[in-house]
Amino acid sequence: MDKSLFTFPNASRINPAVEEWFDARPGILGSIARKWFDVMRSQGDDVREILHDHHPTACVGEVAFGYVNAYSSHVNVSFFRGTEIDDPAGLLEGTGKYMRHVKLRPDRDLDVAGLETLIRSAYADMKERI
C-alpha cells in the first residue's frame, strides 16, 4: 500500500465520538456537516469512521478518504487525495499537496450533484489505491 496514505487502524463502522461531535453542533452548520458525512458513510459496507484532529473522518477500511468540519460560518467537506480526483463542476478549493475541500455556506446555493460526484470519486479512488 502507498505509504503516503493516511491510515487509521482504529476506525470503526460506528464511532460514538463522531456522533458526539455532531450532537455538539445542533445548528444549521452541524446539520450540513452531518448530511454530507452521511453521504460519505453511505458509499459502501467497507466505510469506517473515526474522529481525527477533532473532525469526523471517513475511511475505506482503515484508509481515510474524506472528512467534514464545521466552522463559525461554513462547513468544509474535505478530501485527502482531492488533487487526484476529477472535479468536473470545479468545486474543489485549496493549495495543499494532496488535500482539497468544498466550502459550504448556508446562504449559498450548492451543486449537490457535483458534491455527490466528488464524494463517490474520492471513495472509489481510495478503494482502488488499496
PDB file of C-alpha atoms in Angstrom:
ATOM      1  CA  MET A   1       0.000   0.000   0.000  1.00  0.00           C
ATOM      2  CA  ASP A   2       1.140   3.550  -0.757  1.00  0.00           C
ATOM      3  CA  LYS A   3       2.959   4.876   2.335  1.00  0.00           C
ATOM      4  CA  SER A   4       1.572   8.373   1.758  1.00  0.00           C
ATOM      5  CA  LEU A   5      -1.981   7.200   2.516  1.00  0.00           C
ATOM      6  CA  PHE A   6      -3.450   8.312   5.815  1.00  0.00           C
ATOM      7  CA  THR A   7      -4.379   5.196   7.802  1.00  0.00           C
ATOM      8  CA  PHE A   8      -6.458   4.741  10.939  1.00  0.00           C
ATOM      9  CA  PRO A   9      -6.353   1.136  12.184  1.00  0.00           C
ATOM     10  CA  ASN A  10      -8.852   2.067  14.940  1.00  0.00           C
ATOM     11  CA  ALA A  11     -11.541   3.317  12.549  1.00  0.00           C
ATOM     12  CA  SER A  12     -14.863   1.583  13.171  1.00  0.00           C
ATOM     13  CA  ARG A  13     -18.208   1.151  11.438  1.00  0.00           C
ATOM     14  CA  ILE A  14     -19.922   3.351  14.022  1.00  0.00           C
ATOM     15  CA  ASN A  15     -17.833   5.599  16.233  1.00  0.00           C
ATOM     16  CA  PRO A  16     -19.503   7.149  19.303  1.00  0.00           C
ATOM     17  CA  ALA A  17     -17.024  10.067  19.272  1.00  0.00           C
ATOM     18  CA  VAL A  18     -18.198  11.007  15.779  1.00  0.00           C
ATOM     19  CA  GLU A  19     -21.829  11.033  16.946  1.00  0.00           C
ATOM     20  CA  GLU A  20     -20.867  13.150  19.969  1.00  0.00           C
ATOM     21  CA  TRP A  21     -19.184  15.619  17.612  1.00  0.00           C
ATOM     22  CA  PHE A  22     -22.403  16.009  15.618  1.00  0.00           C
ATOM     23  CA  ASP A  23     -24.532  16.199  18.779  1.00  0.00           C
ATOM     24  CA  ALA A  24     -22.372  19.122  19.960  1.00  0.00           C
ATOM     25  CA  ARG A  25     -23.229  21.033  16.757  1.00  0.00           C
ATOM     26  CA  PRO A  26     -27.050  21.251  16.685  1.00  0.00           C
ATOM     27  CA  GLY A  27     -27.387  24.299  14.387  1.00  0.00           C
ATOM     28  CA  ILE A  28     -27.534  24.637  10.620  1.00  0.00           C
ATOM     29  CA  LEU A  29     -23.782  24.141  10.168  1.00  0.00           C
ATOM     30  CA  GLY A  30     -23.867  20.918  12.174  1.00  0.00           C
ATOM     31  CA  SER A  31     -26.807  19.765  10.083  1.00  0.00           C
ATOM     32  CA  ILE A  32     -24.961  20.499   6.840  1.00  0.00           C
ATOM     33  CA  ALA A  33     -21.855  18.673   8.090  1.00  0.00           C
ATOM     34  CA  ARG A  34     -23.909  15.649   9.178  1.00  0.00           C
ATOM     35  CA  LYS A  35     -25.739  15.480   5.842  1.00  0.00           C
ATOM     36  CA  TRP A  36     -22.524  15.290   3.849  1.00  0.00           C
ATOM     37  CA  PHE A  37     -20.789  12.953   6.266  1.00  0.00           C
ATOM     38  CA  ASP A  38     -23.798  10.658   5.942  1.00  0.00           C
ATOM     39  CA  VAL A  39     -23.210  10.670   2.175  1.00  0.00           C
ATOM     40  CA  MET A  40     -19.613   9.591   2.845  1.00  0.00           C
ATOM     41  CA  ARG A  41     -20.858   6.873   5.204  1.00  0.00           C
ATOM     42  CA  SER A  42     -23.227   5.547   2.545  1.00  0.00           C
ATOM     43  CA  GLN A  43     -20.551   4.813  -0.055  1.00  0.00           C
ATOM     44  CA  GLY A  44     -20.044   1.169   0.891  1.00  0.00           C
ATOM     45  CA  ASP A  45     -20.082  -1.511   3.567  1.00  0.00           C
ATOM     46  CA  ASP A  46     -16.335  -1.025   3.984  1.00  0.00           C
ATOM     47  CA  VAL A  47     -16.653   2.617   5.127  1.00  0.00           C
ATOM     48  CA  ARG A  48     -15.325   3.164   8.629  1.00  0.00           C
ATOM     49  CA  GLU A  49     -15.123   6.351  10.678  1.00  0.00           C
ATOM     50  CA  ILE A  50     -13.003   7.991  13.317  1.00  0.00           C
ATOM     51  CA  LEU A  51     -12.712  11.383  14.970  1.00  0.00           C
ATOM     52  CA  HIS A  52      -9.305  12.635  13.838  1.00  0.00           C
ATOM     53  CA  ASP A  53      -7.957  16.081  14.778  1.00  0.00           C
ATOM     54  CA  HIS A  54     -11.478  16.873  16.027  1.00  0.00           C
ATOM     55  CA  HIS A  55     -13.064  16.137  12.610  1.00  0.00           C
ATOM     56  CA  PRO A  56     -15.355  13.260  11.616  1.00  0.00           C
ATOM     57  CA  THR A  57     -13.224  11.306   9.151  1.00  0.00           C
ATOM     58  CA  ALA A  58     -14.456   8.668   6.685  1.00  0.00           C
ATOM     59  CA  CYS A  59     -12.243   5.767   5.642  1.00  0.00           C
ATOM     60  CA  VAL A  60     -12.276   2.902   3.186  1.00  0.00           C
ATOM     61  CA  GLY A  61     -11.367   0.235   5.702  1.00  0.00           C
ATOM     62  CA  GLU A  62      -8.622   1.986   7.615  1.00  0.00           C
ATOM     63  CA  VAL A  63      -7.565   4.439   4.869  1.00  0.00           C
ATOM     64  CA  ALA A  64      -9.025   7.959   5.081  1.00  0.00           C
ATOM     65  CA  PHE A  65     -10.746   9.440   2.041  1.00  0.00           C
ATOM     66  CA  GLY A  66     -12.619  12.459   3.440  1.00  0.00           C
ATOM     67  CA  TYR A  67     -13.794  14.438   6.415  1.00  0.00           C
ATOM     68  CA  VAL A  68     -16.114  17.269   7.407  1.00  0.00           C
ATOM     69  CA  ASN A  69     -15.627  20.187   9.734  1.00  0.00           C
ATOM     70  CA  ALA A  70     -17.958  22.983  10.828  1.00  0.00           C
ATOM     71  CA  TYR A  71     -16.507  26.455  11.321  1.00  0.00           C
ATOM     72  CA  SER A  72     -18.236  29.624  12.512  1.00  0.00           C
ATOM     73  CA  SER A  73     -19.767  30.485   9.120  1.00  0.00           C
ATOM     74  CA  HIS A  74     -19.198  27.498   6.830  1.00  0.00           C
ATOM     75  CA  VAL A  75     -18.623  23.753   6.562  1.00  0.00           C
ATOM     76  CA  ASN A  76     -15.750  22.125   4.719  1.00  0.00           C
ATOM     77  CA  VAL A  77     -16.149  18.776   3.016  1.00  0.00           C
ATOM     78  CA  SER A  78     -12.544  17.722   2.531  1.00  0.00           C
ATOM     79  CA  PHE A  79     -10.764  15.023   0.554  1.00  0.00           C
ATOM     80  CA  PHE A  80      -7.390  13.572   1.497  1.00  0.00           C
ATOM     81  CA  ARG A  81      -6.435  12.995  -2.159  1.00  0.00           C
ATOM     82  CA  GLY A  82      -8.512  15.821  -3.579  1.00  0.00           C
ATOM     83  CA  THR A  83      -5.795  16.839  -6.036  1.00  0.00           C
ATOM     84  CA  GLU A  84      -6.108  13.448  -7.700  1.00  0.00           C
ATOM     85  CA  ILE A  85      -9.861  13.145  -8.206  1.00  0.00           C
ATOM     86  CA  ASP A  86     -11.878  14.538 -11.093  1.00  0.00           C
ATOM     87  CA  ASP A  87     -13.759  17.739 -10.342  1.00  0.00           C
ATOM     88  CA  PRO A  88     -15.914  18.408 -13.416  1.00  0.00           C
ATOM     89  CA  ALA A  89     -18.023  21.006 -11.573  1.00  0.00           C
ATOM     90  CA  GLY A  90     -14.958  22.937 -10.343  1.00  0.00           C
ATOM     91  CA  LEU A  91     -15.999  22.810  -6.687  1.00  0.00           C
ATOM     92  CA  LEU A  92     -12.666  21.993  -5.055  1.00  0.00           C
ATOM     93  CA  GLU A  93     -10.598  24.650  -3.304  1.00  0.00           C
ATOM     94  CA  GLY A  94      -7.201  24.632  -1.667  1.00  0.00           C
ATOM     95  CA  THR A  95      -3.497  24.684  -2.422  1.00  0.00           C
ATOM     96  CA  GLY A  96      -2.134  21.746  -0.421  1.00  0.00           C
ATOM     97  CA  LYS A  97      -0.007  18.991  -1.915  1.00  0.00           C
ATOM     98  CA  TYR A  98      -2.887  16.444  -1.746  1.00  0.00           C
ATOM     99  CA  MET A  99      -5.856  17.892   0.164  1.00  0.00           C
ATOM    100  CA  ARG A 100      -8.769  19.797  -1.335  1.00  0.00           C
ATOM    101  CA  HIS A 101     -12.116  20.865   0.107  1.00  0.00           C
ATOM    102  CA  VAL A 102     -15.500  22.215  -0.835  1.00  0.00           C
ATOM    103  CA  LYS A 103     -16.667  25.142   1.266  1.00  0.00           C
ATOM    104  CA  LEU A 104     -20.408  25.095   2.045  1.00  0.00           C
ATOM    105  CA  ARG A 105     -22.255  28.157   3.333  1.00  0.00           C
ATOM    106  CA  PRO A 106     -25.903  28.077   4.408  1.00  0.00           C
ATOM    107  CA  ASP A 107     -26.676  31.245   2.426  1.00  0.00           C
ATOM    108  CA  ARG A 108     -25.276  29.987  -0.888  1.00  0.00           C
ATOM    109  CA  ASP A 109     -26.582  27.525  -3.444  1.00  0.00           C
ATOM    110  CA  LEU A 110     -24.711  24.264  -3.771  1.00  0.00           C
ATOM    111  CA  ASP A 111     -24.121  21.979  -6.716  1.00  0.00           C
ATOM    112  CA  VAL A 112     -25.482  18.911  -4.900  1.00  0.00           C
ATOM    113  CA  ALA A 113     -24.852  16.540  -7.798  1.00  0.00           C
ATOM    114  CA  GLY A 114     -21.305  17.866  -8.149  1.00  0.00           C
ATOM    115  CA  LEU A 115     -20.502  17.292  -4.471  1.00  0.00           C
ATOM    116  CA  GLU A 116     -22.085  13.831  -4.530  1.00  0.00           C
ATOM    117  CA  THR A 117     -19.886  13.024  -7.543  1.00  0.00           C
ATOM    118  CA  LEU A 118     -16.770  14.204  -5.689  1.00  0.00           C
ATOM    119  CA  ILE A 119     -17.586  12.016  -2.683  1.00  0.00           C
ATOM    120  CA  ARG A 120     -18.179   8.977  -4.907  1.00  0.00           C
ATOM    121  CA  SER A 121     -14.950   9.694  -6.764  1.00  0.00           C
ATOM    122  CA  ALA A 122     -12.908  10.114  -3.577  1.00  0.00           C
ATOM    123  CA  TYR A 123     -14.258   6.830  -2.195  1.00  0.00           C
ATOM    124  CA  ALA A 124     -13.669   4.951  -5.459  1.00  0.00           C
ATOM    125  CA  ASP A 125     -10.190   6.440  -5.869  1.00  0.00           C
ATOM    126  CA  MET A 126      -9.152   5.354  -2.380  1.00  0.00           C
ATOM    127  CA  LYS A 127     -10.708   1.923  -2.800  1.00  0.00           C
ATOM    128  CA  GLU A 128      -8.662   1.458  -5.958  1.00  0.00           C
ATOM    129  CA  ARG A 129      -5.462   2.593  -4.211  1.00  0.00           C
ATOM    130  CA  ILE A 130      -5.811  -0.041  -1.503  1.00  0.00           C
TER     131      ILE A 130
END
